[in-house]
Amino acid sequence: MTANSRTGKGTGLRPQMWKSGPDALRHEQYTQWLRQRAQANFRKEGWDLSFDDFVEIWGQDWCHRGRASEDLCMTRDDYDQPWHKTNVTIVPRHEHVRRSWVVKFARGQTGPKHKRKPLA
């Protein structure tokens, strides 16, 4: 179901009502900022990154972000510190994955979460 095919009072997208303003790119960035903040909250990580800082950090690299190995993503420099404009860097995704595994290995967080019990 698309936004324009809804029935009832909804008339579809209303950019004039967006907190980020009517610009579609800025709205997409705002949505991603909210998602990343919610994910950090879920993982109980500190979050001190305003939306304006988020947009400034991404800059012209925004169009190169994604989930492929060479795409860009935002990562923390120090995983013990909160998400803050002085503690984040834009790196290729493969570099982020490598860094996170190094940290997890150092903390002893690698390996299976639950060992399977033997059949009786």
Tab-separated table of C-alpha atoms in Angstrom:
chain	number	residue	atom	x	y	z
A	1	MET	CA	0.000	0.000	0.000
A	2	THR	CA	1.515	3.311	-1.011
A	3	ALA	CA	1.043	6.603	0.787
A	4	ASN	CA	-1.294	7.893	-1.919
A	5	SER	CA	-3.529	4.799	-1.992
A	6	ARG	CA	-4.648	5.056	1.633
A	7	THR	CA	-8.287	5.589	2.403
A	8	GLY	CA	-9.728	7.845	5.046
A	9	LYS	CA	-8.435	11.223	6.189
A	10	GLY	CA	-4.810	10.621	5.154
A	11	THR	CA	-3.849	12.339	1.919
A	12	GLY	CA	-0.372	10.888	1.648
A	13	LEU	CA	2.936	12.541	2.308
A	14	ARG	CA	2.783	15.980	3.890
A	15	PRO	CA	6.255	17.548	3.634
A	16	GLN	CA	4.987	20.806	5.071
A	17	MET	CA	4.431	18.917	8.344
A	18	TRP	CA	7.901	17.329	8.595
A	19	LYS	CA	10.045	18.487	11.520
A	20	SER	CA	13.039	18.569	9.192
A	21	GLY	CA	11.270	20.802	6.661
A	22	PRO	CA	9.934	20.065	3.172
A	23	ASP	CA	13.303	19.014	1.691
A	24	ALA	CA	13.149	15.259	0.948
A	25	LEU	CA	16.919	14.726	1.409
A	26	ARG	CA	16.919	16.442	4.799
A	27	HIS	CA	13.860	14.386	5.786
A	28	GLU	CA	15.691	11.165	4.855
A	29	GLN	CA	18.693	12.280	6.926
A	30	TYR	CA	16.435	13.125	9.867
A	31	THR	CA	14.789	9.711	9.689
A	32	GLN	CA	18.180	7.965	9.645
A	33	TRP	CA	19.371	10.123	12.551
A	34	LEU	CA	16.307	9.070	14.564
A	35	ARG	CA	16.907	5.398	13.722
A	36	GLN	CA	20.574	5.541	14.658
A	37	ARG	CA	19.758	7.327	17.929
A	38	ALA	CA	17.101	4.708	18.748
A	39	GLN	CA	19.549	1.876	17.984
A	40	ALA	CA	22.188	3.441	20.244
A	41	ASN	CA	19.573	3.747	22.978
A	42	PHE	CA	18.612	0.084	22.511
A	43	ARG	CA	22.268	-0.958	22.860
A	44	LYS	CA	22.583	1.319	25.913
A	45	GLU	CA	25.235	3.474	24.224
A	46	GLY	CA	25.532	7.155	25.018
A	47	TRP	CA	24.164	9.528	22.376
A	48	ASP	CA	25.223	13.160	22.250
A	49	LEU	CA	24.950	13.836	18.532
A	50	SER	CA	22.535	16.520	17.400
A	51	PHE	CA	20.808	16.326	14.033
A	52	ASP	CA	22.786	19.325	12.743
A	53	ASP	CA	26.064	17.671	13.799
A	54	PHE	CA	24.938	14.451	12.091
A	55	VAL	CA	24.276	16.284	8.799
A	56	GLU	CA	27.562	18.203	9.052
A	57	ILE	CA	29.588	15.020	9.682
A	58	TRP	CA	28.071	13.221	6.708
A	59	GLY	CA	28.435	16.224	4.398
A	60	GLN	CA	28.857	15.203	0.766
A	61	ASP	CA	29.401	11.546	1.702
A	62	TRP	CA	25.690	10.986	2.377
A	63	CYS	CA	25.030	9.583	-1.097
A	64	HIS	CA	27.791	6.953	-0.614
A	65	ARG	CA	26.378	5.324	2.518
A	66	GLY	CA	24.930	1.835	2.396
A	67	ARG	CA	25.338	-1.784	3.373
A	68	ALA	CA	27.843	-2.968	0.773
A	69	SER	CA	31.468	-3.541	1.766
A	70	GLU	CA	32.771	-0.387	0.090
A	71	ASP	CA	29.838	1.827	1.102
A	72	LEU	CA	30.323	4.320	3.898
A	73	CYS	CA	28.998	4.181	7.441
A	74	MET	CA	29.438	6.137	10.637
A	75	THR	CA	31.404	4.532	13.456
A	76	ARG	CA	32.762	5.579	16.812
A	77	ASP	CA	36.508	6.039	17.254
A	78	ASP	CA	36.355	4.973	20.919
A	79	TYR	CA	33.658	2.378	21.624
A	80	ASP	CA	33.709	3.228	25.339
A	81	GLN	CA	32.687	6.831	24.664
A	82	PRO	CA	29.227	8.038	23.551
A	83	TRP	CA	28.246	8.988	20.030
A	84	HIS	CA	29.537	12.564	19.811
A	85	LYS	CA	30.783	14.709	16.951
A	86	THR	CA	34.362	14.395	18.243
A	87	ASN	CA	34.096	10.598	18.554
A	88	VAL	CA	32.664	9.572	15.178
A	89	THR	CA	34.208	8.978	11.776
A	90	ILE	CA	32.856	8.095	8.353
A	91	VAL	CA	34.613	4.930	7.123
A	92	PRO	CA	33.998	2.165	4.572
A	93	ARG	CA	31.742	-0.517	5.999
A	94	HIS	CA	34.421	-3.222	5.841
A	95	GLU	CA	36.635	-1.045	8.063
A	96	HIS	CA	33.793	-0.552	10.549
A	97	VAL	CA	33.175	-4.314	10.724
A	98	ARG	CA	36.903	-4.973	11.236
A	99	ARG	CA	37.083	-2.384	14.041
A	100	SER	CA	33.997	-3.712	15.803
A	101	TRP	CA	35.308	-7.312	15.711
A	102	VAL	CA	38.622	-6.173	17.200
A	103	VAL	CA	36.769	-4.488	20.060
A	104	LYS	CA	34.438	-7.464	20.592
A	105	PHE	CA	37.373	-9.888	20.606
A	106	ALA	CA	39.261	-7.758	23.138
A	107	ARG	CA	36.176	-7.704	25.367
A	108	GLY	CA	35.596	-11.448	25.004
A	109	GLN	CA	32.223	-10.924	23.310
A	110	THR	CA	32.830	-13.223	20.333
A	111	GLY	CA	31.579	-16.753	19.930
A	112	PRO	CA	28.135	-18.318	20.172
A	113	LYS	CA	25.735	-16.740	22.630
A	114	HIS	CA	24.105	-20.029	23.599
A	115	LYS	CA	25.738	-23.411	23.500
A	116	ARG	CA	23.481	-26.189	22.345
A	117	LYS	CA	22.696	-28.756	25.005
A	118	PRO	CA	23.521	-32.356	24.136
A	119	LEU	CA	20.605	-34.600	23.262
A	120	ALA	CA	19.697	-36.912	26.151
